[in-house]
PDB file of N, CA and C in Angstrom:
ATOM      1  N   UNK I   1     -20.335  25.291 -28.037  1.00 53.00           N
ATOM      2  CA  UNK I   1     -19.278  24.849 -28.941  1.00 53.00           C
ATOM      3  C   UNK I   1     -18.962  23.379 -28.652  1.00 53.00           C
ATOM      4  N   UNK I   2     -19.133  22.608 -29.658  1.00 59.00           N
ATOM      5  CA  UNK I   2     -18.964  20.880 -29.698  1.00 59.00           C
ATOM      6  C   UNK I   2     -17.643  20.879 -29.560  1.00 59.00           C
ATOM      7  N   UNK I   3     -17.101  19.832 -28.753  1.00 56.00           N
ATOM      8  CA  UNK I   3     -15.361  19.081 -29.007  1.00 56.00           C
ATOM      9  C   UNK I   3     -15.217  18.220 -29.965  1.00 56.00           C
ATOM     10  N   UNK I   4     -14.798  17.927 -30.531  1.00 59.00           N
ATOM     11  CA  UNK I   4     -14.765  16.592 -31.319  1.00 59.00           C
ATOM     12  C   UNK I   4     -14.657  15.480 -30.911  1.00 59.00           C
ATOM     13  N   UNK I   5     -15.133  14.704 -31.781  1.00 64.00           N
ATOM     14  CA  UNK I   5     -15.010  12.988 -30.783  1.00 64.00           C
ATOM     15  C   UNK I   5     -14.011  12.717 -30.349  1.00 64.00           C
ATOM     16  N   UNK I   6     -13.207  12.753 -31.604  1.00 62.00           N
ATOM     17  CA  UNK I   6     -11.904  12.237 -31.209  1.00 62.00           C
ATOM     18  C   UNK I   6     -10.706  12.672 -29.784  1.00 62.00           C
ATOM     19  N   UNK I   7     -11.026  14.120 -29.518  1.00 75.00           N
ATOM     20  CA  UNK I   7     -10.698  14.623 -28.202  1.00 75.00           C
ATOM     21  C   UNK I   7     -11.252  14.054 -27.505  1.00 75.00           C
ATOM     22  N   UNK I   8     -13.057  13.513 -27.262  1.00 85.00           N
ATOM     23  CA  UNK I   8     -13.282  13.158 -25.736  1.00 85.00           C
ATOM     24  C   UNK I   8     -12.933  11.802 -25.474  1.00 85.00           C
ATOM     25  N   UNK I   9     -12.872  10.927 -26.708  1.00 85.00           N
ATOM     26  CA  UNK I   9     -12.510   9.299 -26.596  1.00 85.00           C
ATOM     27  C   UNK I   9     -10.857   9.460 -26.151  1.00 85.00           C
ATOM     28  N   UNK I  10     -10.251  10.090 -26.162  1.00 88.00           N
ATOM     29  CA  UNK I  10      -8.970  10.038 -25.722  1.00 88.00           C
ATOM     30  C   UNK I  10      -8.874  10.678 -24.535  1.00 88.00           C
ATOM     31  N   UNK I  11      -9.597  11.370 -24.121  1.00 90.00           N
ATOM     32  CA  UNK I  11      -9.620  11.693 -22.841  1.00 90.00           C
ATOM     33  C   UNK I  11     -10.439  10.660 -22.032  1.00 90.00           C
ATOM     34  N   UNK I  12     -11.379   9.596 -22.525  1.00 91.00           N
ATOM     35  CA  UNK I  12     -11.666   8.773 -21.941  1.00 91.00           C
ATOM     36  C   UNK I  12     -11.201   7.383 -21.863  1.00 91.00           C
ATOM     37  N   UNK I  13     -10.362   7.396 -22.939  1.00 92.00           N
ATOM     38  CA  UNK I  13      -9.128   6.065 -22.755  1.00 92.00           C
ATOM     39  C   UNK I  13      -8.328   6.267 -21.929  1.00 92.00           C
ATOM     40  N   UNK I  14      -7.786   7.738 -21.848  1.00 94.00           N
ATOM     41  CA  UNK I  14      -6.745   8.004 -20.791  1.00 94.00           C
ATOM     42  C   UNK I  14      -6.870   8.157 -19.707  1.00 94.00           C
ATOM     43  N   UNK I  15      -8.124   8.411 -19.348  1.00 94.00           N
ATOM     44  CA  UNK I  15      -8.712   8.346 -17.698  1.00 94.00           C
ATOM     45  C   UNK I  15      -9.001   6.757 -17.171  1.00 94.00           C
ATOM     46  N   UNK I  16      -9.193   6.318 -18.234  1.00 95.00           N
ATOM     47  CA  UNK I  16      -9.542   4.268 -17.890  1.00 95.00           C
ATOM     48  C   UNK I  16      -8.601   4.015 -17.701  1.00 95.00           C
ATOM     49  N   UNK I  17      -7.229   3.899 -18.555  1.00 96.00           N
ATOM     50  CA  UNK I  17      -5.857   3.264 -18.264  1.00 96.00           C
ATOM     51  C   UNK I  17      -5.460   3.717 -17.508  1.00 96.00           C
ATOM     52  N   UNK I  18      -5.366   5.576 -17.038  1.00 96.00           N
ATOM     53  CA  UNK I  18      -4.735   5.880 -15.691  1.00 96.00           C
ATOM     54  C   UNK I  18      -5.893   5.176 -14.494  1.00 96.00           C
ATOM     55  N   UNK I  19      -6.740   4.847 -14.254  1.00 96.00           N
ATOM     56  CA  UNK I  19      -7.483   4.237 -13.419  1.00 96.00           C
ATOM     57  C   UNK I  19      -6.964   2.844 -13.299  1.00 96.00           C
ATOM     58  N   UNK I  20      -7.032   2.379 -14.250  1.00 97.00           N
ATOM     59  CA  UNK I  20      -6.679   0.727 -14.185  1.00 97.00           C
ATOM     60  C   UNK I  20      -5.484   0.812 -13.995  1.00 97.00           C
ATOM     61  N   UNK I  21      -4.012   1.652 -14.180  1.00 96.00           N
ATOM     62  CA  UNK I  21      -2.713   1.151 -13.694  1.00 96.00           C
ATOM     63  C   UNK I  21      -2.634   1.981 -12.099  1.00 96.00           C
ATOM     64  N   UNK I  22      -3.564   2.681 -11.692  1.00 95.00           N
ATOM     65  CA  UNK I  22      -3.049   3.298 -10.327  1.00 95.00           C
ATOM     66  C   UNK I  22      -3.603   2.112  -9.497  1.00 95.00           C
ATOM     67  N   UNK I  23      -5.089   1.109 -10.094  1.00 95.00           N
ATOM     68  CA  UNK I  23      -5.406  -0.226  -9.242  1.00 95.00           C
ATOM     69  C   UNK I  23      -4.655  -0.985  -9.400  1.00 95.00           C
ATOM     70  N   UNK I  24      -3.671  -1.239 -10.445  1.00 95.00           N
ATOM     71  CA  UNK I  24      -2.630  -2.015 -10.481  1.00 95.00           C
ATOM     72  C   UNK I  24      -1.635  -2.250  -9.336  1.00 95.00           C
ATOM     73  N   UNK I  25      -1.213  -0.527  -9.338  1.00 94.00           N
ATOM     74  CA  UNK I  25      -0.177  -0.049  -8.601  1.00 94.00           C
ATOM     75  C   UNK I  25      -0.683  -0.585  -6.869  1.00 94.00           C
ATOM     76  N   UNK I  26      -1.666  -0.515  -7.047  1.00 90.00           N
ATOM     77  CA  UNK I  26      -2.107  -0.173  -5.458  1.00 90.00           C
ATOM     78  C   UNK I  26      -2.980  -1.703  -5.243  1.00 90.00           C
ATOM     79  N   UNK I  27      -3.219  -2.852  -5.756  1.00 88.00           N
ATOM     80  CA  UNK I  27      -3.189  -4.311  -5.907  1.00 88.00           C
ATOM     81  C   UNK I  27      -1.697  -4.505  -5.386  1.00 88.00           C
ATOM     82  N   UNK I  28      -0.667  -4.555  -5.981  1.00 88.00           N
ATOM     83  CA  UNK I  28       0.754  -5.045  -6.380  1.00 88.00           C
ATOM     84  C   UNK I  28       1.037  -4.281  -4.799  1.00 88.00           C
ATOM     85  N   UNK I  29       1.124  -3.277  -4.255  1.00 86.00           N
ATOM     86  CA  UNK I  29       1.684  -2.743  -2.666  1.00 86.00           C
ATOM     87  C   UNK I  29       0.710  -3.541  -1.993  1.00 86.00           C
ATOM     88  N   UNK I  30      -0.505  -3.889  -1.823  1.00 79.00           N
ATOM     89  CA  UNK I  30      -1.037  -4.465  -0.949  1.00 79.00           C
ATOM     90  C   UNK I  30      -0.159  -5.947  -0.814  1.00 79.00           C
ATOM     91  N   UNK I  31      -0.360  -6.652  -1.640  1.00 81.00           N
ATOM     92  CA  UNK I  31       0.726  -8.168  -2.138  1.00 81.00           C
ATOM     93  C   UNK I  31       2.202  -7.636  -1.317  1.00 81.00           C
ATOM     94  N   UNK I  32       2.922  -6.947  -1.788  1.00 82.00           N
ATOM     95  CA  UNK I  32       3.839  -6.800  -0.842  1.00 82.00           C
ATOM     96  C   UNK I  32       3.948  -6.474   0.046  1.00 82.00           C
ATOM     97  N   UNK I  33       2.960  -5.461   0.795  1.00 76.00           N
ATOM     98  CA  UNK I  33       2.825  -5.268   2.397  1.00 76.00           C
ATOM     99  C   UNK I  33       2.663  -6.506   3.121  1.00 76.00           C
ATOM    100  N   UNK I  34       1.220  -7.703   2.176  1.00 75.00           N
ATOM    101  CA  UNK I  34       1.278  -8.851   2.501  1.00 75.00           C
ATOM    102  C   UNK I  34       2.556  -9.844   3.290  1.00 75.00           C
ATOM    103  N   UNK I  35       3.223  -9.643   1.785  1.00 77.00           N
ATOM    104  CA  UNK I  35       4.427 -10.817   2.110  1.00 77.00           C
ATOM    105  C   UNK I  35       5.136 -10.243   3.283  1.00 77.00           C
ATOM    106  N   UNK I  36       5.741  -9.060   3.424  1.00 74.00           N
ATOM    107  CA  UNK I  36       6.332  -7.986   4.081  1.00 74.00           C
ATOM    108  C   UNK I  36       5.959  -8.660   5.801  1.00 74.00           C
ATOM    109  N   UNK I  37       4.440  -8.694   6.001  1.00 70.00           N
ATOM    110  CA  UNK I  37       4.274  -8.876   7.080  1.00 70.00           C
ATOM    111  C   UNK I  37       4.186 -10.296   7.562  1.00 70.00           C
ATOM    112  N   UNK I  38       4.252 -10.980   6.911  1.00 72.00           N
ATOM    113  CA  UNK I  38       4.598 -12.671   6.789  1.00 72.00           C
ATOM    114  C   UNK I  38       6.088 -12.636   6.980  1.00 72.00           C
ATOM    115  N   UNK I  39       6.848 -11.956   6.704  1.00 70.00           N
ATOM    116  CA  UNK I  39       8.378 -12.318   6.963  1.00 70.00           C
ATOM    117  C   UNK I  39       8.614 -11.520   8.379  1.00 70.00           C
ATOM    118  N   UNK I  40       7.994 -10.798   8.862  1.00 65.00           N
ATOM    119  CA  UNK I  40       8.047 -10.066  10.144  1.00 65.00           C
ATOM    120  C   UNK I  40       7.249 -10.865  11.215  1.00 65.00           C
ATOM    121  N   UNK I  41       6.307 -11.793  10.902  1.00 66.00           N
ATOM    122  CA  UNK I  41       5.687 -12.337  11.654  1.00 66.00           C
ATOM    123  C   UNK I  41       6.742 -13.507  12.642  1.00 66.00           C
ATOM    124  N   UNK I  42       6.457 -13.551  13.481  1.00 58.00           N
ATOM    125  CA  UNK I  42       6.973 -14.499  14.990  1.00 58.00           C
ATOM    126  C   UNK I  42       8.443 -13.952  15.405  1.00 58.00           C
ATOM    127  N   UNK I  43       9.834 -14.922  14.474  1.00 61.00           N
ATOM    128  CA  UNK I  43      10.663 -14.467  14.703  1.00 61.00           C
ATOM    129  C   UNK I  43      11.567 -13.127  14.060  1.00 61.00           C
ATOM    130  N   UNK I  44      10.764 -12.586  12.508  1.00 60.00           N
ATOM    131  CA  UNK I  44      11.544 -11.422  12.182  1.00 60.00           C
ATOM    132  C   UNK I  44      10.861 -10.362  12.806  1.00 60.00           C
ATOM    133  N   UNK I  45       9.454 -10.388  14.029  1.00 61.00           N
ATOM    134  CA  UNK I  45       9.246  -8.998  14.760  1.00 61.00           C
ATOM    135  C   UNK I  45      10.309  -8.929  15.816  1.00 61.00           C
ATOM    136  N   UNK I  46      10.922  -9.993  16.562  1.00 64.00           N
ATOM    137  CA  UNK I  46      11.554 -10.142  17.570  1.00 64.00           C
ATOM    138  C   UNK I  46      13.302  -9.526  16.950  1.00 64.00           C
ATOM    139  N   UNK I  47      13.229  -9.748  15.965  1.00 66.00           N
ATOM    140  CA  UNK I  47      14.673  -9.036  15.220  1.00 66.00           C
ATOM    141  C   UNK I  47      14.680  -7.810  15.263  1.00 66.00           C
ATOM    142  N   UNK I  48      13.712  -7.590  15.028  1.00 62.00           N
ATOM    143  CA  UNK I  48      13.372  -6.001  14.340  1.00 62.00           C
ATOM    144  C   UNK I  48      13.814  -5.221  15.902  1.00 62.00           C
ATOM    145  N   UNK I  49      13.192  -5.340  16.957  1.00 65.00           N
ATOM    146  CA  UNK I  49      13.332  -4.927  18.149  1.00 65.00           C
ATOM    147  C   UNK I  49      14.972  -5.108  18.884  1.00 65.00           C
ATOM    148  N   UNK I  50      15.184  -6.126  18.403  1.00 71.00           N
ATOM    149  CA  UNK I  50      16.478  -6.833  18.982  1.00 71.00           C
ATOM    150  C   UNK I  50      17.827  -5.167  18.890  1.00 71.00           C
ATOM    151  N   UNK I  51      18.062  -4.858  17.518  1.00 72.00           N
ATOM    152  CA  UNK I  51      19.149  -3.918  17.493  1.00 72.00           C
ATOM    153  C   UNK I  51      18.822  -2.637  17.733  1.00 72.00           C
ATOM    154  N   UNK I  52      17.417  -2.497  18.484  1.00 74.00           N
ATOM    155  CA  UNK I  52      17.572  -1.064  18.780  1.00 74.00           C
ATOM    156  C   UNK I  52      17.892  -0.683  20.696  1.00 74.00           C
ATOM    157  N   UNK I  53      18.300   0.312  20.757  1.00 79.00           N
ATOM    158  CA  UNK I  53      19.081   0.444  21.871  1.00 79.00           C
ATOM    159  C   UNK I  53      18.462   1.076  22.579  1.00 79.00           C
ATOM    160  N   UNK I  54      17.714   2.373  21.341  1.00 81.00           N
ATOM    161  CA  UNK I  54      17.193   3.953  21.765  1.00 81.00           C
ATOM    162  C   UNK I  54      16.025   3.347  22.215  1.00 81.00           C
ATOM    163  N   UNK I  55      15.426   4.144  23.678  1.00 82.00           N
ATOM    164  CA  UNK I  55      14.192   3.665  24.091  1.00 82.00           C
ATOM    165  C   UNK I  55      12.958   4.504  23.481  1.00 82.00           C
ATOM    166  N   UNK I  56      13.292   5.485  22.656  1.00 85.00           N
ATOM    167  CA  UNK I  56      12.187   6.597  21.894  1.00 85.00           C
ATOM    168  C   UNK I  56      12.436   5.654  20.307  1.00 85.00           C
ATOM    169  N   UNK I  57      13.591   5.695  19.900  1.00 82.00           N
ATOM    170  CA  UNK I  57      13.459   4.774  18.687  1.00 82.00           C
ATOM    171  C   UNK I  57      12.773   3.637  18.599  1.00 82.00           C
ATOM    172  N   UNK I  58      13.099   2.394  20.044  1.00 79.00           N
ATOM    173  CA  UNK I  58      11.906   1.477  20.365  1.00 79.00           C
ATOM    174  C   UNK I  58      10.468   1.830  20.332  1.00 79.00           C
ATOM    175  N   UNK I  59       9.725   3.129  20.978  1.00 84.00           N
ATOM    176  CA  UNK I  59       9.099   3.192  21.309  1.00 84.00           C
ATOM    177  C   UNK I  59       8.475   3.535  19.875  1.00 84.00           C
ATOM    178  N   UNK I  60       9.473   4.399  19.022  1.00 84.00           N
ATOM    179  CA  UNK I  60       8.498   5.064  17.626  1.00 84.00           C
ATOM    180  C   UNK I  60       8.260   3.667  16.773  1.00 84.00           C
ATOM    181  N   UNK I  61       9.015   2.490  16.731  1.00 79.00           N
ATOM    182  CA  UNK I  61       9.142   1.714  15.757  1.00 79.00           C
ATOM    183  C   UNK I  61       7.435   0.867  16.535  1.00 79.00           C
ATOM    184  N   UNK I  62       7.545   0.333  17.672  1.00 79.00           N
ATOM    185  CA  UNK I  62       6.562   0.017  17.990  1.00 79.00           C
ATOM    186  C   UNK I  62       5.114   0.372  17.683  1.00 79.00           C
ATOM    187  N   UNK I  63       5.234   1.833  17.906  1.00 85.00           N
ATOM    188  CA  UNK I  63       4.011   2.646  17.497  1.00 85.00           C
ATOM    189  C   UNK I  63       3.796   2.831  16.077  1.00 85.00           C
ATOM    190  N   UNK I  64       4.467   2.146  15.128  1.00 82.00           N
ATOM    191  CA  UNK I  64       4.742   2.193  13.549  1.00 82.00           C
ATOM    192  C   UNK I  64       3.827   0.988  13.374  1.00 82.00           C
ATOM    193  N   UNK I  65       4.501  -0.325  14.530  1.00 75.00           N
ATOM    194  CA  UNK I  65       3.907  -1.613  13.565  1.00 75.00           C
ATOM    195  C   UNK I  65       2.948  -1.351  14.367  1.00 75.00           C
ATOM    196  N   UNK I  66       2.346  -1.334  15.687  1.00 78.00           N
ATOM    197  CA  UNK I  66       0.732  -1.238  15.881  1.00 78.00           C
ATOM    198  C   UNK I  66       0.197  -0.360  14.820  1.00 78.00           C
ATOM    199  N   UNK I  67       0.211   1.313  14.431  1.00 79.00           N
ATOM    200  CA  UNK I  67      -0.931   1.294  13.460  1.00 79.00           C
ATOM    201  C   UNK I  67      -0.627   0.811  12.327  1.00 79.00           C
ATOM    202  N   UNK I  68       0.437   0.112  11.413  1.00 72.00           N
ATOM    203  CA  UNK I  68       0.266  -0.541  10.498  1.00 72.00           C
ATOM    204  C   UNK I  68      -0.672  -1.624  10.642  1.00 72.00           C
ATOM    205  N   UNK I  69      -0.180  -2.743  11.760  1.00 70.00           N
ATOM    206  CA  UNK I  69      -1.146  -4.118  11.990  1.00 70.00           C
ATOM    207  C   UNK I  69      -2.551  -3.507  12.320  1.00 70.00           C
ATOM    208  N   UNK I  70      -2.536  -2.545  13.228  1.00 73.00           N
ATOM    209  CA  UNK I  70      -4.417  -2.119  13.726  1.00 73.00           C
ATOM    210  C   UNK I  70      -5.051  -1.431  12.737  1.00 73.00           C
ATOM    211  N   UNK I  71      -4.419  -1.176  11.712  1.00 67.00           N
ATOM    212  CA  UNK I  71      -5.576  -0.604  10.492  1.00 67.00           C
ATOM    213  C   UNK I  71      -6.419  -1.186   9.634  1.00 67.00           C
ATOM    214  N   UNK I  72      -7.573  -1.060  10.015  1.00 61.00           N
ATOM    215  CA  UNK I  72      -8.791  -2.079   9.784  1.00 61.00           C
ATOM    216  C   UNK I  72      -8.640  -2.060   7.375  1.00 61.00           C
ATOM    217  N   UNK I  73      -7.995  -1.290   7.118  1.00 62.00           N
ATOM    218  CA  UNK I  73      -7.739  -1.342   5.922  1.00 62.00           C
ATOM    219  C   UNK I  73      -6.779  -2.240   5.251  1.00 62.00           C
ATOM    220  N   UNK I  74      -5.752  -2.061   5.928  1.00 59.00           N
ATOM    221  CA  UNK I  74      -4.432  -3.262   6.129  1.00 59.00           C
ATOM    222  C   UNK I  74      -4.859  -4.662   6.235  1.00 59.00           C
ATOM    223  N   UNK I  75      -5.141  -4.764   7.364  1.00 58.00           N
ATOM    224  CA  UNK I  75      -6.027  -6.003   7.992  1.00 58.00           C
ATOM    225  C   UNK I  75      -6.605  -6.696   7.146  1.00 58.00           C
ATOM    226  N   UNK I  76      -7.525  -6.357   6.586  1.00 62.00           N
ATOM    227  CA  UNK I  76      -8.695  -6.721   5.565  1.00 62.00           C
ATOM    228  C   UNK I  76      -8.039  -7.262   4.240  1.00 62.00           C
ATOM    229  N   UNK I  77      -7.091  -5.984   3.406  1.00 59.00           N
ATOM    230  CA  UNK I  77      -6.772  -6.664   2.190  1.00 59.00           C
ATOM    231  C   UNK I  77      -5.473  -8.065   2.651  1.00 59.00           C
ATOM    232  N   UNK I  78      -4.668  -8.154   3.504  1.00 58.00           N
ATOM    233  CA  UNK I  78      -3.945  -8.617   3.817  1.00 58.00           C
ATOM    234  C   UNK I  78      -4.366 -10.095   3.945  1.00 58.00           C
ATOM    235  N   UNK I  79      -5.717 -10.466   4.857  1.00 54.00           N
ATOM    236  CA  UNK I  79      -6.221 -11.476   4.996  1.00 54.00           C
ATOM    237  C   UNK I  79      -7.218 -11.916   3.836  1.00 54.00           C
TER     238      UNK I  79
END
């Protein structure tokens, strides 16, 4: 049993545009993780550390920005 054209061209416009706006989506978070880590760099990492008290809260936030910065995925689009 045939579909009609007109069903599969719309199912194939709608799979292109949902493709092209989820690369959108996910272009546009890389750019801001970018900037994100440019404003954290030198003196806003030393802030970030500054108001915490808890030595497990220190310790989780730490272990946050190492695998953010050590992820060879991060890394890459960032630079």
């Amino acid at each position: 049993d045939m579909q009609p054209k007109s069903n599969t061209w719309s199912v194939v416009i709608a799979g292109t545009t949902g493709v092209l706006s989820c690369l959108y989506i996910f272009l546009v978070g890389l750019e801001l993780l970018g900037e994100a880590f440019k404003c954290l760099g030198g003196r806003g990492a030393g802030g970030l550390f500054e108001h915490i008290t808890n030595p497990v809260a220190g310790l989780m936030v730490g272990i946050l920005s190492t695998v953010l910065v050590q992820s060879s995925s991060t890394s890459t689009s960032i630079v």
